[in-house]
Amino acid sequence: MPDIATDRWTRPNLLGLEGLEADELLALLDAADTFFPYATGEGDPPQTLAGRTLLNLILEDSTRTRTSFALAAERLGGRVVQFHATTSSMDQKGETLIDTVRTIEAMGLDAIVIRHKQRGAPHRVAEAVRCSVLNAGDDAHEHPTQALLDMLAIRRHLGRLDGLTVAICGDVRHSRVARSNAYGLAALGSRAIFVGPEPFLDGLDDLSVPVETATDFDAVLPECDAVMMLRVQFERHKGLAFDQDAYVRGYQLTAARLARAKDGAPVLHPGPVNRGLELADEVADGPQSLILHQVTCGVAVRMAALTLCIAAAERTNS
Ligand code: CP
Protein backbone atom coordinates (compact mmCIF):
# COMPACT_ATOMS: atom_id res chain seq x y z
CA MET A 1 0.00 0.00 0.00
CA PRO A 2 1.65 3.31 -1.06
CA ASP A 3 1.95 5.99 1.59
CA ILE A 4 -0.50 8.86 1.02
CA ALA A 5 0.38 11.72 3.37
CA THR A 6 -3.18 12.91 4.00
CA ASP A 7 -2.04 15.20 6.83
CA ARG A 8 -0.26 17.53 4.37
CA TRP A 9 -3.69 18.73 3.16
CA THR A 10 -6.26 20.17 5.57
CA ARG A 11 -9.06 21.55 3.40
CA PRO A 12 -12.31 19.59 3.09
CA ASN A 13 -13.03 21.27 -0.27
CA LEU A 14 -11.14 22.06 -3.46
CA LEU A 15 -12.92 25.09 -4.87
CA GLY A 16 -10.07 26.80 -6.68
CA LEU A 17 -6.30 27.30 -6.74
CA GLU A 18 -6.55 30.99 -5.82
CA GLY A 19 -5.00 31.45 -2.40
CA LEU A 20 -3.47 27.98 -2.10
CA GLU A 21 0.09 27.85 -0.75
CA ALA A 22 2.90 26.06 -2.59
CA ASP A 23 2.98 23.36 0.12
CA GLU A 24 -0.71 22.63 -0.44
CA LEU A 25 -0.29 22.36 -4.20
CA LEU A 26 2.71 20.09 -3.71
CA ALA A 27 0.74 17.88 -1.30
CA LEU A 28 -1.85 17.33 -4.04
CA LEU A 29 0.74 16.84 -6.79
CA ASP A 30 2.86 14.45 -4.71
CA ALA A 31 -0.21 12.38 -3.85
CA ALA A 32 -1.17 12.39 -7.55
CA ASP A 33 2.30 11.07 -8.40
CA THR A 34 1.74 8.23 -5.93
CA PHE A 35 -1.59 7.40 -7.57
CA PHE A 36 -0.26 7.76 -11.13
CA PRO A 37 0.62 4.04 -11.62
CA TYR A 38 -3.09 3.23 -11.12
CA ALA A 39 -4.47 5.97 -13.39
CA THR A 40 -5.09 3.70 -16.39
CA GLY A 41 -6.65 0.86 -14.42
CA GLU A 42 -3.46 -1.15 -13.87
CA GLY A 43 -2.31 -2.65 -10.60
CA ASP A 44 -3.96 -2.84 -7.24
CA PRO A 45 -4.75 0.74 -6.12
CA PRO A 46 -5.10 1.54 -2.44
CA GLN A 47 -8.78 1.53 -1.52
CA THR A 48 -8.69 5.00 0.02
CA LEU A 49 -12.35 5.64 -0.89
CA ALA A 50 -13.80 2.29 0.21
CA GLY A 51 -17.28 2.85 1.60
CA ARG A 52 -17.37 6.47 0.37
CA THR A 53 -20.01 7.86 -2.02
CA LEU A 54 -19.46 10.60 -4.61
CA LEU A 55 -22.14 12.62 -6.40
CA ASN A 56 -21.03 13.59 -9.92
CA LEU A 57 -23.09 16.76 -10.36
CA ILE A 58 -21.93 17.79 -13.82
CA LEU A 59 -24.35 20.47 -15.00
CA GLU A 60 -22.43 21.58 -18.13
CA ASP A 61 -21.19 19.36 -20.96
CA SER A 62 -18.11 17.31 -20.13
CA THR A 63 -16.26 14.23 -21.36
CA ARG A 64 -12.87 14.24 -19.59
CA THR A 65 -13.75 15.66 -16.19
CA ARG A 66 -16.94 13.66 -15.64
CA THR A 67 -15.32 10.39 -16.72
CA SER A 68 -12.05 10.82 -14.88
CA PHE A 69 -13.65 11.78 -11.55
CA ALA A 70 -15.85 8.67 -11.83
CA LEU A 71 -12.96 6.35 -12.75
CA ALA A 72 -10.76 7.83 -10.03
CA ALA A 73 -13.38 7.24 -7.35
CA GLU A 74 -14.37 3.76 -8.51
CA ARG A 75 -10.76 2.52 -8.78
CA LEU A 76 -10.18 3.61 -5.19
CA GLY A 77 -13.20 1.62 -4.01
CA GLY A 78 -15.75 4.44 -3.96
CA ARG A 79 -19.32 4.45 -5.26
CA VAL A 80 -20.31 7.08 -7.86
CA VAL A 81 -23.81 8.49 -8.34
CA GLN A 82 -24.25 10.28 -11.66
CA PHE A 83 -26.74 13.16 -11.52
CA HIS A 84 -28.98 13.27 -14.59
CA ALA A 85 -29.79 16.94 -14.97
CA THR A 86 -32.35 16.82 -17.76
CA THR A 87 -34.63 14.38 -15.91
CA SER A 88 -34.07 15.86 -12.45
CA SER A 89 -36.49 17.76 -10.24
CA MET A 90 -34.05 20.68 -10.50
CA ASP A 91 -34.44 20.98 -14.27
CA GLN A 92 -38.06 19.86 -14.55
CA LYS A 93 -39.75 21.09 -11.33
CA GLY A 94 -37.73 24.13 -10.33
CA GLU A 95 -35.97 22.65 -7.28
CA THR A 96 -33.06 24.86 -6.26
CA LEU A 97 -29.43 23.77 -6.49
CA ILE A 98 -29.05 24.02 -2.73
CA ASP A 99 -32.20 22.01 -1.99
CA THR A 100 -30.98 19.43 -4.51
CA VAL A 101 -27.56 18.90 -2.92
CA ARG A 102 -28.93 18.92 0.64
CA THR A 103 -31.55 16.34 -0.39
CA ILE A 104 -29.01 13.98 -1.92
CA GLU A 105 -26.58 14.53 0.97
CA ALA A 106 -29.34 13.35 3.32
CA MET A 107 -29.05 9.94 1.61
CA GLY A 108 -25.37 9.77 2.57
CA LEU A 109 -22.61 11.50 0.60
CA ASP A 110 -18.89 11.96 1.16
CA ALA A 111 -18.18 14.28 -1.78
CA ILE A 112 -19.89 16.35 -4.45
CA VAL A 113 -18.09 17.10 -7.70
CA ILE A 114 -19.84 20.03 -9.33
CA ARG A 115 -19.56 21.73 -12.71
CA HIS A 116 -21.91 24.67 -13.09
CA LYS A 117 -22.44 27.55 -15.54
CA GLN A 118 -22.56 30.10 -12.69
CA ARG A 119 -19.38 31.42 -11.17
CA GLY A 120 -19.28 30.61 -7.45
CA ALA A 121 -21.90 27.85 -7.53
CA PRO A 122 -19.47 25.29 -6.00
CA HIS A 123 -18.69 27.75 -3.20
CA ARG A 124 -22.41 28.17 -2.42
CA VAL A 125 -22.86 24.40 -2.36
CA ALA A 126 -19.87 24.03 -0.02
CA GLU A 127 -21.51 26.41 2.43
CA ALA A 128 -24.70 24.33 2.42
CA VAL A 129 -23.33 20.80 2.96
CA ARG A 130 -20.98 18.96 5.34
CA CYS A 131 -19.39 16.67 2.76
CA SER A 132 -16.46 17.62 0.54
CA VAL A 133 -17.09 19.77 -2.53
CA LEU A 134 -14.75 19.76 -5.52
CA ASN A 135 -15.10 22.35 -8.27
CA ALA A 136 -15.11 20.73 -11.72
CA GLY A 137 -15.43 24.12 -13.45
CA ASP A 138 -17.60 27.16 -12.74
CA ASP A 139 -18.19 29.47 -15.69
CA ALA A 140 -14.90 31.15 -16.68
CA HIS A 141 -13.76 31.27 -13.06
CA GLU A 142 -11.77 28.20 -11.94
CA HIS A 143 -11.14 24.57 -12.92
CA PRO A 144 -8.67 23.54 -10.21
CA THR A 145 -8.23 19.85 -11.03
CA GLN A 146 -7.54 20.73 -14.68
CA ALA A 147 -4.72 23.09 -13.69
CA LEU A 148 -3.36 20.50 -11.26
CA LEU A 149 -3.31 17.86 -13.98
CA ASP A 150 -1.62 20.32 -16.33
CA MET A 151 1.03 21.02 -13.71
CA LEU A 152 1.46 17.32 -12.97
CA ALA A 153 1.98 16.61 -16.67
CA ILE A 154 4.57 19.40 -16.92
CA ARG A 155 6.37 18.25 -13.76
CA ARG A 156 6.48 14.63 -14.89
CA HIS A 157 7.88 15.78 -18.26
CA LEU A 158 10.30 18.56 -17.25
CA GLY A 159 11.07 17.39 -13.70
CA ARG A 160 10.14 20.65 -11.98
CA LEU A 161 7.55 23.37 -11.70
CA ASP A 162 9.65 26.29 -10.49
CA GLY A 163 11.44 28.81 -12.67
CA LEU A 164 9.51 27.88 -15.81
CA THR A 165 7.96 30.19 -18.38
CA VAL A 166 4.66 28.88 -19.71
CA ALA A 167 2.72 30.52 -22.54
CA ILE A 168 -1.03 30.11 -22.10
CA CYS A 169 -2.35 31.00 -25.52
CA GLY A 170 -5.82 31.50 -26.92
CA ASP A 171 -9.25 32.37 -25.60
CA VAL A 172 -7.94 33.39 -22.17
CA ARG A 173 -10.89 35.66 -21.44
CA HIS A 174 -13.34 32.76 -21.32
CA SER A 175 -10.95 30.24 -19.76
CA ARG A 176 -11.24 28.91 -16.21
CA VAL A 177 -8.25 26.71 -17.08
CA ALA A 178 -6.07 29.78 -17.71
CA ARG A 179 -7.11 31.38 -14.42
CA SER A 180 -6.47 28.27 -12.31
CA ASN A 181 -3.10 27.76 -14.00
CA ALA A 182 -2.14 31.39 -13.37
CA TYR A 183 -2.73 30.87 -9.64
CA GLY A 184 -1.01 27.51 -9.47
CA LEU A 185 2.05 28.42 -11.53
CA ALA A 186 2.54 31.70 -9.62
CA ALA A 187 2.39 29.90 -6.26
CA LEU A 188 5.02 27.40 -7.42
CA GLY A 189 7.42 30.06 -8.73
CA SER A 190 6.77 29.86 -12.46
CA ARG A 191 5.79 32.54 -14.92
CA ALA A 192 2.61 32.38 -16.97
CA ILE A 193 2.26 34.62 -20.02
CA PHE A 194 -1.26 34.97 -21.37
CA VAL A 195 -1.12 35.27 -25.16
CA GLY A 196 -3.86 36.10 -27.64
CA PRO A 197 -5.53 38.87 -29.62
CA GLU A 198 -6.68 41.85 -27.54
CA PRO A 199 -10.35 40.78 -27.25
CA PHE A 200 -9.22 37.46 -25.72
CA LEU A 201 -7.06 39.27 -23.15
CA ASP A 202 -9.87 41.51 -21.86
CA GLY A 203 -11.86 40.80 -18.72
CA LEU A 204 -9.00 39.55 -16.55
CA ASP A 205 -9.48 42.14 -13.77
CA ASP A 206 -10.82 39.45 -11.43
CA LEU A 207 -7.38 37.78 -11.19
CA SER A 208 -5.70 38.30 -7.81
CA VAL A 209 -2.17 37.54 -9.08
CA PRO A 210 -0.30 39.71 -11.59
CA VAL A 211 -0.08 38.16 -15.05
CA GLU A 212 1.85 39.17 -18.12
CA THR A 213 -0.02 39.44 -21.40
CA ALA A 214 1.23 39.49 -24.98
CA THR A 215 -0.38 39.69 -28.40
CA ASP A 216 2.67 38.56 -30.41
CA PHE A 217 2.87 34.77 -29.96
CA ASP A 218 5.97 34.40 -32.17
CA ALA A 219 7.88 36.91 -30.04
CA VAL A 220 7.01 35.15 -26.77
CA LEU A 221 7.73 31.56 -27.83
CA PRO A 222 11.56 31.64 -27.60
CA GLU A 223 11.21 32.20 -23.81
CA CYS A 224 8.82 29.31 -23.29
CA ASP A 225 9.63 26.03 -21.53
CA ALA A 226 6.06 24.82 -22.18
CA VAL A 227 3.16 25.94 -24.38
CA MET A 228 -0.43 25.56 -23.25
CA MET A 229 -3.02 26.12 -25.96
CA LEU A 230 -6.64 26.90 -25.09
CA ARG A 231 -9.85 26.03 -26.87
CA VAL A 232 -11.67 28.88 -28.60
CA GLN A 233 -14.92 28.75 -26.61
CA PHE A 234 -17.46 29.84 -29.22
CA GLU A 235 -20.34 28.93 -26.90
CA ARG A 236 -19.28 31.72 -24.50
CA HIS A 237 -18.65 34.43 -27.13
CA LYS A 238 -22.14 35.98 -27.14
CA GLY A 239 -21.58 38.04 -30.30
CA LEU A 240 -17.86 38.73 -29.80
CA ALA A 241 -16.32 39.55 -33.21
CA PHE A 242 -13.83 36.83 -34.16
CA ASP A 243 -11.79 36.66 -37.37
CA GLN A 244 -10.94 32.99 -37.68
CA ASP A 245 -8.44 33.41 -40.53
CA ALA A 246 -6.52 36.11 -38.68
CA TYR A 247 -6.55 33.95 -35.56
CA VAL A 248 -5.08 30.99 -37.40
CA ARG A 249 -2.36 33.20 -38.89
CA GLY A 250 -1.38 34.73 -35.56
CA TYR A 251 -2.03 32.04 -32.98
CA GLN A 252 -2.48 28.55 -34.41
CA LEU A 253 0.32 26.36 -33.05
CA THR A 254 1.94 24.74 -36.07
CA ALA A 255 5.17 22.73 -36.11
CA ALA A 256 7.00 25.72 -37.59
CA ARG A 257 5.73 28.02 -34.85
CA LEU A 258 6.49 25.49 -32.10
CA ALA A 259 10.09 25.30 -33.34
CA ARG A 260 10.52 28.87 -32.00
CA ALA A 261 9.99 27.66 -28.39
CA LYS A 262 12.75 26.12 -26.28
CA ASP A 263 14.00 22.75 -27.55
CA GLY A 264 11.43 20.01 -27.04
CA ALA A 265 9.00 22.31 -25.20
CA PRO A 266 5.92 20.25 -24.31
CA VAL A 267 2.54 21.25 -25.73
CA LEU A 268 -0.57 21.08 -23.59
CA HIS A 269 -4.26 21.55 -24.31
CA PRO A 270 -7.09 20.89 -21.84
CA GLY A 271 -9.35 19.50 -24.55
CA PRO A 272 -11.57 19.29 -26.40
CA VAL A 273 -9.36 20.53 -29.26
CA ASN A 274 -10.64 22.58 -32.19
CA ARG A 275 -8.35 20.85 -34.67
CA GLY A 276 -7.15 23.17 -37.41
CA LEU A 277 -8.04 26.26 -35.39
CA GLU A 278 -5.90 26.71 -32.27
CA LEU A 279 -3.83 23.61 -32.94
CA ALA A 280 -2.55 21.99 -36.14
CA ASP A 281 -2.90 18.20 -36.32
CA GLU A 282 0.87 17.82 -36.72
CA VAL A 283 1.32 19.35 -33.26
CA ALA A 284 -1.74 17.84 -31.55
CA ASP A 285 -0.52 14.37 -32.57
CA GLY A 286 3.19 15.18 -32.63
CA PRO A 287 6.05 14.10 -30.39
CA GLN A 288 5.88 17.17 -28.13
CA SER A 289 2.16 16.82 -27.42
CA LEU A 290 1.23 15.90 -23.82
CA ILE A 291 -2.51 15.97 -24.51
CA LEU A 292 -3.25 12.32 -23.81
CA HIS A 293 -0.73 12.24 -20.97
CA GLN A 294 -2.68 15.14 -19.43
CA VAL A 295 -5.82 13.01 -19.51
CA THR A 296 -4.06 10.18 -17.66
CA CYS A 297 -2.66 12.68 -15.15
CA GLY A 298 -6.25 13.84 -14.64
CA VAL A 299 -7.29 10.51 -13.14
CA ALA A 300 -4.30 10.57 -10.76
CA VAL A 301 -5.02 14.16 -9.72
CA ARG A 302 -8.68 13.37 -9.05
CA MET A 303 -7.70 10.29 -7.04
CA ALA A 304 -5.49 12.56 -4.94
CA ALA A 305 -7.99 15.40 -4.59
CA LEU A 306 -10.86 13.10 -3.57
CA THR A 307 -8.72 11.15 -1.11
CA LEU A 308 -7.21 14.22 0.55
CA CYS A 309 -10.40 16.32 0.69
CA ILE A 310 -12.55 13.49 2.04
CA ALA A 311 -9.91 12.62 4.65
CA ALA A 312 -9.78 16.28 5.73
CA ALA A 313 -13.59 16.51 5.90
CA GLU A 314 -13.73 13.38 8.03
CA ARG A 315 -11.17 14.84 10.43
CA THR A 316 -13.16 18.11 10.57
CA ASN A 317 -16.53 16.43 11.08
CA SER A 318 -15.36 13.81 13.63
N1 CP B 1 -10.79 19.76 -20.02
C1 CP B 1 -12.10 19.55 -19.70
O1 CP B 1 -12.60 20.07 -18.69
O2 CP B 1 -12.74 18.73 -20.56
P1 CP B 1 -14.29 18.34 -20.47
O3 CP B 1 -15.09 19.59 -20.69
O4 CP B 1 -14.48 17.30 -21.54
O5 CP B 1 -14.55 17.78 -19.08
Short mmCIF file of C-alpha atoms and ligand atoms in Angstrom, two decimals, residues 58 60-68 115 136-137 143 146 149-150 176-177 231 269-272 302, ligand 1:
data_model
loop_
_atom_site.label_atom_id
_atom_site.label_comp_id
_atom_site.label_asym_id
_atom_site.label_seq_id
_atom_site.Cartn_x
_atom_site.Cartn_y
_atom_site.Cartn_z
CA ILE A 58 -21.93 17.79 -13.82
CA GLU A 60 -22.43 21.58 -18.13
CA ASP A 61 -21.19 19.36 -20.96
CA SER A 62 -18.11 17.31 -20.13
CA THR A 63 -16.26 14.23 -21.36
CA ARG A 64 -12.87 14.24 -19.59
CA THR A 65 -13.75 15.66 -16.19
CA ARG A 66 -16.94 13.66 -15.64
CA THR A 67 -15.32 10.39 -16.72
CA SER A 68 -12.05 10.82 -14.88
CA ARG A 115 -19.56 21.73 -12.71
CA ALA A 136 -15.11 20.73 -11.72
CA GLY A 137 -15.43 24.12 -13.45
CA HIS A 143 -11.14 24.57 -12.92
CA GLN A 146 -7.54 20.73 -14.68
CA LEU A 149 -3.31 17.86 -13.98
CA ASP A 150 -1.62 20.32 -16.33
CA ARG A 176 -11.24 28.91 -16.21
CA VAL A 177 -8.25 26.71 -17.08
CA ARG A 231 -9.85 26.03 -26.87
CA HIS A 269 -4.26 21.55 -24.31
CA PRO A 270 -7.09 20.89 -21.84
CA GLY A 271 -9.35 19.50 -24.55
CA PRO A 272 -11.57 19.29 -26.40
CA ARG A 302 -8.68 13.37 -9.05
N1 CP B 1 -10.79 19.76 -20.02
C1 CP B 1 -12.10 19.55 -19.70
O1 CP B 1 -12.60 20.07 -18.69
O2 CP B 1 -12.74 18.73 -20.56
P1 CP B 1 -14.29 18.34 -20.47
O3 CP B 1 -15.09 19.59 -20.69
O4 CP B 1 -14.48 17.30 -21.54
O5 CP B 1 -14.55 17.78 -19.08
#
